[in-house]
């Protein structure tokens, strides 16, 4: 069943035609990725479907029974609400019940009010929560928020950063259980673990999904259809991102082949026309008409790509040397006793949770911030190019024209091949046509602003390039070109990113921010780093298991109660018969399994019908539930093995 349908939709902003004749439908179960260059109209299309933007012409039909939730890049939240209140804002009666339950519980715990009356009301509210499913909603909300890295559920929205607000908006959108979820760059501001969780959640999500994202691994795992916006036209590919890349390459090759054939035929026909044929016969006249038709045929050129051809500058052997650097704020240590000598060939990826200290390290490296302890030495030939994640420089020049913003750096640009071009020509290579170059910066889309800022950074010819969350708001086409550029970049590259694909393509060493300000070094790209962490976790688990087994053996050997001897072996004993020790194990398992199952049942009741208010306690209960499930499975499997031998 179609949830919404677009027919011949058109949208023009004057300096750019966004949609020419857009038509497509979204059906139940569709998971669609919307891609295209920055400024191509992806966000505008989502806003039109959400009813926040009008079309110039065409038709947009929306199923009246379908619930549609739109998650913008910059969500607008109520700053007076707490985290939980915001998440439950669209939950109606369920939210009211949860809130009342929390208030009554608080009064009871502090001995406020008429305790007997409060207990009676609590019983009524609890029963109503059972009927409406509010218990499950609250538990799910706390789990979702925890997975997205939100810990203080009572914090006011107004006190939180933009990144945390985006996470809360994602949680709110997911918990509202819409029929259609429209998501604009949902992975921005999420760390790698949160992205992995969201990816897994959306894979199980039963509703339809239309999303914009730069995360190519995310696109590949979540979507089953790709729609590309290319200069006002929509192109649909029935598969994930890998399938799109394959079919896109085939389509472009086919188009080139068609153009080559057309050019060959046109050349032959023009040669024939030069001979001056007389249009005496109907056949000759038809051929002349065909030649003119061939001349009039126009082909749509392949989608333009960013052309990064800026030149670099010489770099000496000494880049940046950090010696026992440390930095703290109040009682929190961000960086502790960190040393590293950067080289001209380094390709470093820096990862860690939000607020771990990644940007602080960048500022120390560039000399913008002084460490509390240790030293920083910067080579005399070093020229930094800092592509910061907030593009603060652009905010200061919002009313300036695009062309003037670049001319502040240079009016002439030397390219990698040694030629010199104008700032205007350089802008065209970065997909800013002449009519857009004289528009103010604040008229550009978010992605176009980021692309413009990247151009300004590269035009300054740095030899140490620092990219702080470069994938935020840049389209996948530009990212692919940037990745190729970095392969041949003559200098040191330092990348702070949560984008797994980008890190895999660009880095050769990972700096990981661990607990208590420790920065650990892992050779290889991000996928290799994950393998290291997996091996470390498995080794740690094995060590714990071995230690546990060793302790158990020591306890048995030191016990004053002697172990019962095994039953004597006889020639009549079957090979499969249980030993005395195995019989004891069988009997113990028969008694143990029901106890484990009873504990699991009680824990499930507590977790799903009367959950604690604190998210830390919920995490403990969830972890214990997982342990019980695993213990029951293993115990039951062993019990069955022994039972077969009786």
XYZ file of C-alpha atoms in Angstrom:
646
model
C 0.000 0.000 0.000
C 1.316 3.436 -0.936
C 1.948 5.742 2.009
C 2.562 8.801 -0.154
C 2.942 9.524 -3.861
C 4.627 12.385 -5.757
C 3.470 13.198 -9.285
C 5.323 15.698 -11.501
C 6.483 17.809 -8.557
C 8.408 20.978 -9.466
C 10.445 23.357 -7.303
C 12.597 26.321 -8.366
C 14.447 28.729 -6.052
C 15.313 31.168 -8.829
C 19.080 30.677 -8.859
C 18.614 26.907 -9.040
C 15.951 24.478 -10.278
C 15.591 21.872 -7.536
C 12.972 19.514 -8.987
C 11.848 19.360 -12.613
C 9.335 16.531 -12.773
C 9.689 14.457 -9.610
C 7.546 11.344 -9.340
C 7.824 8.362 -6.976
C 5.907 6.462 -4.291
C 6.822 5.124 -0.874
C 5.182 1.853 0.099
C 4.965 -0.064 3.365
C 8.293 -1.638 4.252
C 10.341 0.578 1.913
C 13.744 1.661 3.225
C 14.887 4.373 0.800
C 18.147 6.309 0.761
C 18.020 9.762 -0.873
C 21.360 10.869 -2.337
C 22.669 13.721 -4.474
C 25.194 16.524 -4.365
C 24.895 19.235 -1.717
C 22.238 21.732 -2.747
C 20.536 19.269 -5.095
C 17.317 19.464 -3.077
C 17.389 16.418 -0.791
C 16.382 18.275 2.378
C 13.862 20.373 0.439
C 12.172 17.214 -0.843
C 11.871 15.822 2.690
C 10.363 19.107 3.895
C 7.827 19.042 1.051
C 6.733 15.522 2.000
C 6.494 16.611 5.664
C 4.305 19.560 4.641
C 6.867 22.200 5.643
C 7.695 23.354 2.105
C 5.383 23.995 -0.833
C 5.880 22.913 -4.439
C 5.592 25.188 -7.472
C 3.420 22.643 -9.280
C 2.595 18.951 -9.315
C 0.774 16.742 -6.847
C 1.698 15.249 -3.475
C -0.758 12.657 -2.142
C -0.367 11.419 1.439
C -2.322 8.504 2.906
C -4.574 10.109 5.527
C -4.174 7.145 7.889
C -0.355 7.216 7.741
C 1.550 8.778 10.628
C 4.592 10.665 9.285
C 7.431 11.894 11.509
C 10.116 14.226 10.145
C 13.536 14.426 11.792
C 15.418 17.507 10.504
C 19.162 18.096 10.733
C 18.607 20.744 13.412
C 15.550 19.639 15.460
C 13.493 22.269 17.262
C 12.849 21.026 20.814
C 11.116 22.546 23.821
C 13.969 23.826 26.006
C 11.809 23.802 29.150
C 11.136 20.050 29.038
C 13.305 17.336 30.545
C 14.791 14.617 28.357
C 12.069 12.096 29.250
C 9.284 14.656 28.858
C 10.543 15.565 25.376
C 10.783 11.922 24.327
C 7.207 11.269 25.497
C 5.853 14.540 24.088
C 3.881 12.767 21.328
C 2.760 9.834 23.486
C -0.486 11.338 24.820
C -2.067 9.385 27.683
C 0.953 7.116 28.038
C 3.177 10.111 28.779
C 0.691 11.497 31.312
C 0.537 8.144 33.112
C 4.317 7.752 33.236
C 4.709 11.293 34.539
C 2.064 10.782 37.230
C 3.604 7.458 38.244
C 7.027 9.104 38.613
C 5.564 11.961 40.699
C 3.663 9.610 43.032
C 6.701 7.356 43.445
C 8.827 10.379 44.330
C 6.342 11.533 46.974
C 6.102 8.057 48.477
C 9.872 7.650 48.621
C 10.226 10.994 50.447
C 7.226 10.484 52.726
C 5.308 13.452 51.330
C 1.501 13.704 51.225
C -1.196 11.232 52.289
C 0.666 7.927 51.900
C -2.456 5.741 51.880
C -4.205 7.879 49.274
C -1.047 7.981 47.161
C -0.756 4.182 47.295
C -4.361 3.824 46.127
C -3.741 6.228 43.262
C -0.490 4.452 42.384
C -2.417 1.183 42.079
C -4.935 2.794 39.685
C -2.188 4.408 37.598
C -0.223 1.131 37.458
C -3.288 -0.759 36.236
C -3.926 1.868 33.565
C -0.280 1.694 32.501
C -0.689 -2.065 32.030
C -3.717 -1.534 29.793
C -2.135 1.194 27.618
C 1.316 -0.371 27.427
C 2.944 2.605 29.132
C 5.285 0.293 31.083
C 6.855 -0.989 27.903
C 7.073 2.531 26.484
C 8.978 3.879 29.471
C 11.354 0.905 29.562
C 11.978 1.092 25.829
C 12.529 4.854 26.041
C 15.191 4.489 28.705
C 16.920 1.708 26.772
C 16.879 3.725 23.521
C 18.219 6.844 25.246
C 20.971 4.834 26.924
C 21.991 3.292 23.592
C 22.190 6.793 22.104
C 24.483 7.951 24.911
C 21.937 9.973 26.935
C 22.491 9.386 30.650
C 20.846 12.250 32.548
C 17.156 11.716 31.792
C 16.039 14.595 34.013
C 18.275 17.220 32.367
C 16.550 20.209 30.770
C 16.751 20.343 26.969
C 17.969 23.941 27.149
C 21.120 22.842 29.001
C 22.190 20.319 26.334
C 24.439 20.694 23.285
C 23.210 20.447 19.713
C 24.586 16.916 19.430
C 22.646 15.696 22.452
C 19.487 17.417 21.228
C 19.801 15.534 17.934
C 20.056 12.231 19.832
C 16.963 13.053 21.885
C 15.080 13.960 18.706
C 16.063 10.592 17.192
C 14.826 8.756 20.294
C 11.558 10.715 20.211
C 11.049 9.909 16.515
C 11.731 6.192 16.993
C 9.458 5.861 20.026
C 6.538 7.586 18.305
C 6.354 4.477 16.043
C 5.338 6.292 12.828
C 4.286 4.629 9.576
C 6.791 6.817 7.721
C 10.047 8.101 9.177
C 11.778 10.940 7.307
C 15.366 11.361 8.562
C 17.810 14.064 7.461
C 21.407 13.103 8.349
C 20.520 11.053 11.463
C 24.128 9.868 11.985
C 25.548 13.391 12.424
C 26.847 13.890 15.995
C 26.577 10.156 16.802
C 29.614 8.138 17.817
C 30.403 4.835 16.091
C 28.672 2.668 18.726
C 25.481 4.743 18.558
C 25.522 4.576 14.741
C 25.897 0.777 14.913
C 22.937 0.553 17.290
C 20.744 2.877 15.183
C 21.637 0.879 12.084
C 20.564 -2.344 13.810
C 17.345 -0.719 15.099
C 16.322 0.555 11.669
C 16.994 -2.857 10.143
C 14.273 -4.244 12.437
C 12.005 -1.197 12.067
C 8.662 -2.205 10.530
C 7.660 1.214 9.207
C 8.778 2.844 5.959
C 11.929 4.937 5.911
C 13.193 7.768 3.704
C 16.579 9.061 4.828
C 19.460 11.289 3.807
C 22.885 10.270 5.091
C 26.555 10.567 4.134
C 27.378 7.297 5.957
C 27.858 4.790 3.139
C 28.083 1.738 5.420
C 24.798 2.875 6.973
C 23.180 3.276 3.534
C 24.406 -0.148 2.510
C 23.045 -1.937 5.584
C 19.698 -0.146 6.015
C 18.252 0.680 2.578
C 16.583 -1.478 -0.060
C 16.161 1.332 -2.602
C 18.229 4.364 -3.600
C 16.803 7.541 -5.167
C 19.318 9.956 -6.651
C 18.541 13.616 -7.339
C 20.600 14.770 -10.331
C 20.011 18.338 -11.543
C 16.278 18.249 -10.887
C 15.656 14.689 -12.098
C 15.032 11.610 -9.931
C 16.633 8.243 -10.696
C 15.568 5.098 -8.800
C 17.745 2.040 -8.109
C 16.060 -1.015 -6.542
C 18.776 -2.091 -4.134
C 21.176 -0.855 -1.465
C 24.098 1.539 -1.923
C 26.461 -1.113 -3.315
C 23.844 -2.058 -5.887
C 23.406 1.622 -6.758
C 27.144 2.066 -7.357
C 27.210 -0.966 -9.637
C 24.158 0.058 -11.668
C 25.220 3.712 -11.771
C 28.568 2.712 -13.292
C 26.785 0.507 -15.841
C 24.356 3.315 -16.718
C 27.149 5.844 -17.216
C 29.106 3.399 -19.374
C 25.975 2.682 -21.421
C 25.316 6.417 -21.819
C 28.898 6.974 -22.996
C 28.568 4.098 -25.448
C 25.325 5.558 -26.789
C 26.943 8.971 -27.169
C 29.940 7.449 -28.965
C 27.643 5.623 -31.371
C 25.629 8.781 -31.877
C 28.803 10.774 -32.547
C 29.995 8.198 -35.103
C 26.685 8.131 -36.923
C 26.466 11.919 -36.872
C 29.984 12.196 -38.315
C 29.117 9.882 -41.218
C 25.885 11.717 -41.918
C 27.654 15.107 -41.876
C 30.263 13.793 -44.309
C 27.429 12.688 -46.594
C 25.783 16.107 -46.307
C 29.067 17.835 -47.251
C 28.971 16.043 -50.582
C 25.896 18.117 -51.385
C 23.226 15.430 -51.985
C 20.162 16.552 -53.849
C 16.929 15.918 -52.029
C 15.273 14.605 -55.154
C 14.025 11.340 -53.766
C 11.961 10.672 -50.676
C 14.777 8.424 -49.392
C 17.423 11.146 -49.700
C 15.141 13.726 -48.075
C 14.513 11.378 -45.133
C 18.272 10.932 -44.675
C 18.830 14.701 -44.662
C 16.073 15.088 -42.053
C 17.676 12.349 -39.978
C 21.048 14.116 -40.113
C 19.461 17.333 -38.880
C 17.692 15.398 -36.103
C 21.007 13.856 -35.038
C 22.525 17.334 -34.826
C 19.657 18.515 -32.633
C 19.936 15.569 -30.208
C 21.180 16.566 -26.732
C 22.596 14.249 -24.102
C 22.597 14.894 -20.393
C 26.192 14.980 -19.268
C 27.324 12.796 -16.394
C 26.682 14.320 -13.002
C 29.364 16.908 -12.301
C 31.861 16.043 -9.565
C 33.924 18.244 -7.317
C 37.386 18.733 -8.808
C 39.953 19.117 -6.019
C 43.084 20.255 -7.840
C 44.672 22.628 -5.327
C 48.434 22.534 -4.924
C 50.319 21.908 -1.695
C 53.538 23.268 -0.248
C 56.851 21.820 0.913
C 56.916 20.122 4.298
C 60.015 19.514 6.424
C 60.858 16.441 8.459
C 59.727 18.022 11.728
C 55.940 18.311 11.835
C 54.502 18.385 15.380
C 56.078 16.791 18.450
C 54.003 16.190 21.583
C 55.892 15.250 24.734
C 53.985 14.033 27.824
C 51.069 16.371 27.110
C 48.199 16.601 29.580
C 44.984 18.629 29.765
C 42.210 18.745 32.362
C 39.084 20.791 33.029
C 38.042 21.062 36.686
C 38.329 17.503 38.037
C 38.049 15.837 34.621
C 41.179 14.643 32.797
C 40.810 14.715 29.002
C 44.404 13.945 27.989
C 46.985 12.315 30.235
C 50.721 11.918 29.592
C 50.421 11.661 25.790
C 53.464 11.714 23.509
C 53.701 11.371 19.739
C 55.899 12.717 16.916
C 53.869 13.318 13.754
C 55.575 12.645 10.404
C 54.888 14.120 6.923
C 53.421 10.793 5.751
C 51.063 10.257 8.718
C 47.412 9.428 8.118
C 45.876 9.534 11.598
C 42.280 8.850 12.607
C 41.109 10.061 16.022
C 38.073 8.421 17.621
C 36.285 8.583 20.951
C 32.954 9.442 22.506
C 31.542 12.962 22.344
C 33.315 15.192 24.848
C 36.240 12.782 25.262
C 38.772 15.442 24.228
C 39.304 14.966 20.493
C 38.825 18.631 19.555
C 40.943 19.611 22.570
C 43.814 17.541 21.179
C 43.388 19.215 17.777
C 43.613 22.646 19.352
C 46.749 21.635 21.265
C 48.368 20.306 18.074
C 47.705 23.551 16.204
C 48.800 25.772 19.087
C 45.339 27.258 19.623
C 45.304 25.793 23.130
C 48.154 25.339 25.605
C 48.416 22.043 27.526
C 48.456 22.000 31.337
C 51.608 19.922 31.239
C 54.085 18.693 28.653
C 55.411 20.451 25.547
C 54.331 20.981 21.936
C 56.871 21.768 19.219
C 55.721 22.736 15.700
C 58.064 22.549 12.698
C 59.088 25.799 11.003
C 57.660 24.738 7.602
C 54.263 23.737 8.966
C 51.136 25.431 7.657
C 47.901 24.092 9.153
C 44.633 23.734 7.311
C 41.890 23.252 9.936
C 38.485 22.130 8.653
C 36.553 22.413 11.924
C 33.195 20.722 12.309
C 31.185 23.884 13.028
C 32.627 25.986 10.166
C 32.722 28.971 12.542
C 34.479 31.065 9.895
C 31.402 30.882 7.659
C 29.083 32.106 10.403
C 31.124 35.311 10.624
C 30.750 35.959 6.867
C 27.108 34.993 6.330
C 26.234 38.165 4.406
C 29.362 38.097 2.250
C 29.110 36.955 -1.375
C 30.527 33.517 -2.162
C 33.100 34.875 -4.638
C 34.295 37.584 -2.232
C 34.713 35.029 0.563
C 37.216 33.133 -1.583
C 38.966 36.234 -2.908
C 39.908 37.031 0.695
C 42.291 34.068 0.371
C 43.430 34.668 -3.197
C 42.037 35.852 -6.514
C 44.296 33.428 -8.401
C 44.776 29.758 -7.543
C 47.652 27.496 -8.549
C 46.393 23.991 -9.344
C 48.139 20.656 -8.934
C 49.216 20.596 -12.610
C 50.930 23.984 -12.235
C 48.351 26.060 -14.092
C 46.801 29.191 -12.593
C 43.039 29.772 -12.552
C 40.772 32.420 -11.057
C 38.804 32.075 -7.832
C 35.635 31.989 -9.954
C 36.955 29.067 -12.009
C 37.924 27.276 -8.807
C 34.385 27.728 -7.510
C 33.012 26.149 -10.669
C 35.257 23.143 -10.061
C 33.610 22.903 -6.632
C 30.148 22.935 -8.274
C 29.282 26.590 -7.675
C 27.948 27.931 -11.017
C 28.456 31.635 -11.871
C 24.934 32.682 -10.835
C 25.467 31.144 -7.375
C 28.885 32.748 -6.845
C 27.331 36.179 -6.352
C 24.721 34.991 -3.829
C 25.312 35.637 -0.100
C 26.708 32.697 1.859
C 23.639 32.454 4.082
C 21.574 31.524 0.998
C 23.545 28.296 0.552
C 22.409 24.930 1.897
C 24.231 23.429 4.875
C 26.171 21.060 2.626
C 27.110 23.812 0.178
C 28.471 25.917 3.031
C 30.648 23.024 4.178
C 31.904 22.482 0.626
C 32.750 26.184 0.313
C 34.614 26.130 3.622
C 36.567 23.049 2.520
C 37.596 24.873 -0.655
C 38.847 27.869 1.336
C 40.906 25.604 3.617
C 42.481 23.792 0.654
C 43.148 27.008 -1.293
C 45.489 28.112 1.503
C 47.773 25.179 0.491
C 48.270 23.550 3.918
C 50.811 20.792 4.489
C 49.153 19.553 7.686
C 45.449 19.026 7.058
C 43.138 18.570 10.058
C 39.614 17.426 9.264
C 37.227 17.579 12.237
C 34.078 15.580 11.353
C 34.495 16.241 7.612
C 31.634 13.935 6.637
C 28.978 16.009 8.417
C 26.845 17.615 5.685
C 29.134 16.704 2.771
C 27.461 14.544 0.125
C 28.779 11.068 -0.717
C 30.056 12.200 -4.137
C 32.217 14.951 -2.612
C 33.460 12.565 0.083
C 34.585 10.060 -2.553
C 36.580 12.779 -4.341
C 38.044 14.015 -1.046
C 39.165 10.481 -0.201
C 41.013 10.236 -3.506
C 42.588 13.655 -2.929
C 43.887 12.623 0.502
C 45.606 9.561 -0.969
C 47.992 11.847 -2.910
C 48.094 14.744 -0.438
C 51.682 15.856 0.172
C 51.668 16.227 3.932
C 50.256 14.988 7.225
C 46.519 14.255 7.501
C 44.670 14.082 10.840
C 40.999 13.064 10.766
C 38.511 13.263 13.635
C 35.470 11.293 12.548
C 32.767 8.808 13.480
C 32.297 7.841 9.819
C 33.518 4.249 9.564
C 33.735 4.202 5.760
C 35.719 7.450 5.571
C 38.158 6.273 8.254
C 38.678 2.964 6.461
C 39.508 4.810 3.244
C 41.811 7.487 4.615
C 43.737 6.523 7.794
C 46.612 4.185 8.602
C 46.685 4.618 12.389
C 43.962 5.177 14.985
C 44.252 7.269 18.168
C 41.547 6.024 20.521
C 40.442 8.102 23.527
C 40.030 5.614 26.375
C 39.056 6.113 30.021
C 40.783 8.595 32.346
C 42.420 10.603 29.559
C 44.420 7.728 28.061
C 45.008 7.952 24.303
C 45.945 4.554 22.842
C 47.488 3.965 19.415
C 46.298 1.205 17.067
C 48.000 0.563 13.696
C 45.721 0.247 10.666
C 42.348 1.663 9.671
C 39.087 1.624 11.626
C 38.079 -1.942 10.689
C 41.465 -3.232 11.857
C 41.012 -1.254 15.090
C 37.690 -3.040 15.642
C 39.451 -6.386 15.186
C 42.011 -5.377 17.833
C 39.239 -4.413 20.260
C 37.389 -7.670 19.567
C 40.531 -9.709 20.258
C 41.153 -7.728 23.456
C 37.597 -8.382 24.663
C 37.840 -12.106 23.908
C 41.212 -12.353 25.666
C 39.839 -10.524 28.686
C 36.829 -12.862 28.814
C 39.085 -15.934 28.535
C 41.361 -14.623 31.285
C 38.378 -14.145 33.589
C 37.134 -17.637 32.763
C 40.548 -19.204 33.401
C 40.895 -17.321 36.673
C 37.444 -18.490 37.710
C 38.269 -22.122 36.867
C 41.589 -21.848 38.723
C 39.872 -20.447 41.813
C 37.268 -23.200 41.675
C 39.949 -25.902 41.516
C 41.855 -24.335 44.397
C 38.697 -24.244 46.497
C 38.056 -27.912 45.827
C 41.640 -28.932 46.615
C 41.635 -26.917 49.849
C 38.242 -28.137 50.984
C 38.177 -30.185 54.207
C 35.325 -32.298 52.839
C 36.717 -35.032 50.588
C 35.190 -35.420 47.140
C 33.146 -38.604 46.763
C 34.945 -41.255 44.733
C 33.702 -42.155 41.295
C 31.710 -45.328 40.962
C 33.985 -48.311 40.376
C 34.313 -49.361 36.790
C 33.165 -52.803 35.756
C 33.418 -54.717 32.515
C 29.641 -54.637 32.169
C 29.438 -50.819 32.228
C 28.297 -49.246 28.959
C 30.572 -46.572 27.435
C 27.784 -44.013 27.631
C 26.901 -44.663 31.310
C 27.285 -41.641 33.630
C 30.097 -41.470 36.130
C 29.359 -40.661 39.757
C 30.542 -37.081 39.149
C 28.312 -36.707 36.076
C 25.316 -38.062 38.034
C 25.887 -35.406 40.667
C 26.166 -32.778 37.928
C 22.902 -34.039 36.378
C 21.075 -33.820 39.729
C 22.469 -30.355 40.437
C 21.354 -29.107 37.015
C 17.830 -30.461 37.588
C 17.636 -28.328 40.730
C 19.519 -25.332 39.284
C 17.592 -24.771 36.019
C 14.147 -24.134 37.643
C 15.760 -21.619 40.026
C 17.393 -19.776 37.124
C 14.103 -19.742 35.201
C 12.237 -18.430 38.251
C 14.800 -15.657 38.736
C 14.511 -14.777 35.041
C 10.691 -14.627 35.279
C 10.814 -12.329 38.308
C 13.450 -10.130 36.669
C 11.380 -9.798 33.484
C 8.336 -8.776 35.512
C 10.364 -6.137 37.324
C 12.024 -4.843 34.160
C 8.924 -4.688 31.995
C 6.121 -4.019 34.490
C 7.721 -2.160 37.377
C 11.049 -0.776 36.128
C 13.282 1.324 38.390
C 13.544 5.020 37.578
C 17.322 5.165 37.220
C 18.859 4.188 33.867
C 21.924 2.712 35.628
C 19.732 0.236 37.502
C 17.937 -0.637 34.251
C 21.284 -1.410 32.638
C 22.219 -3.682 35.559
C 18.927 -5.547 35.344
C 19.219 -5.921 31.566
C 22.768 -7.265 31.929
C 21.646 -9.759 34.592
C 18.748 -10.855 32.354
C 21.211 -11.530 29.545
C 23.433 -13.540 31.928
C 20.475 -15.615 33.124
C 19.340 -16.383 29.568
C 22.832 -17.550 28.636
C 23.158 -19.612 31.829
C 19.782 -21.312 31.247
C 20.684 -22.147 27.648
C 24.058 -23.644 28.610
C 22.676 -25.518 31.608
C 19.776 -26.947 29.606
C 22.094 -28.032 26.801
C 24.390 -29.829 29.294
C 21.414 -31.411 31.078
C 20.164 -32.836 27.764
C 23.622 -34.293 27.024
C 23.693 -36.041 30.381
C 20.065 -37.174 30.136
C 20.803 -39.036 26.900
C 23.356 -41.175 28.748
C 20.994 -42.380 31.474
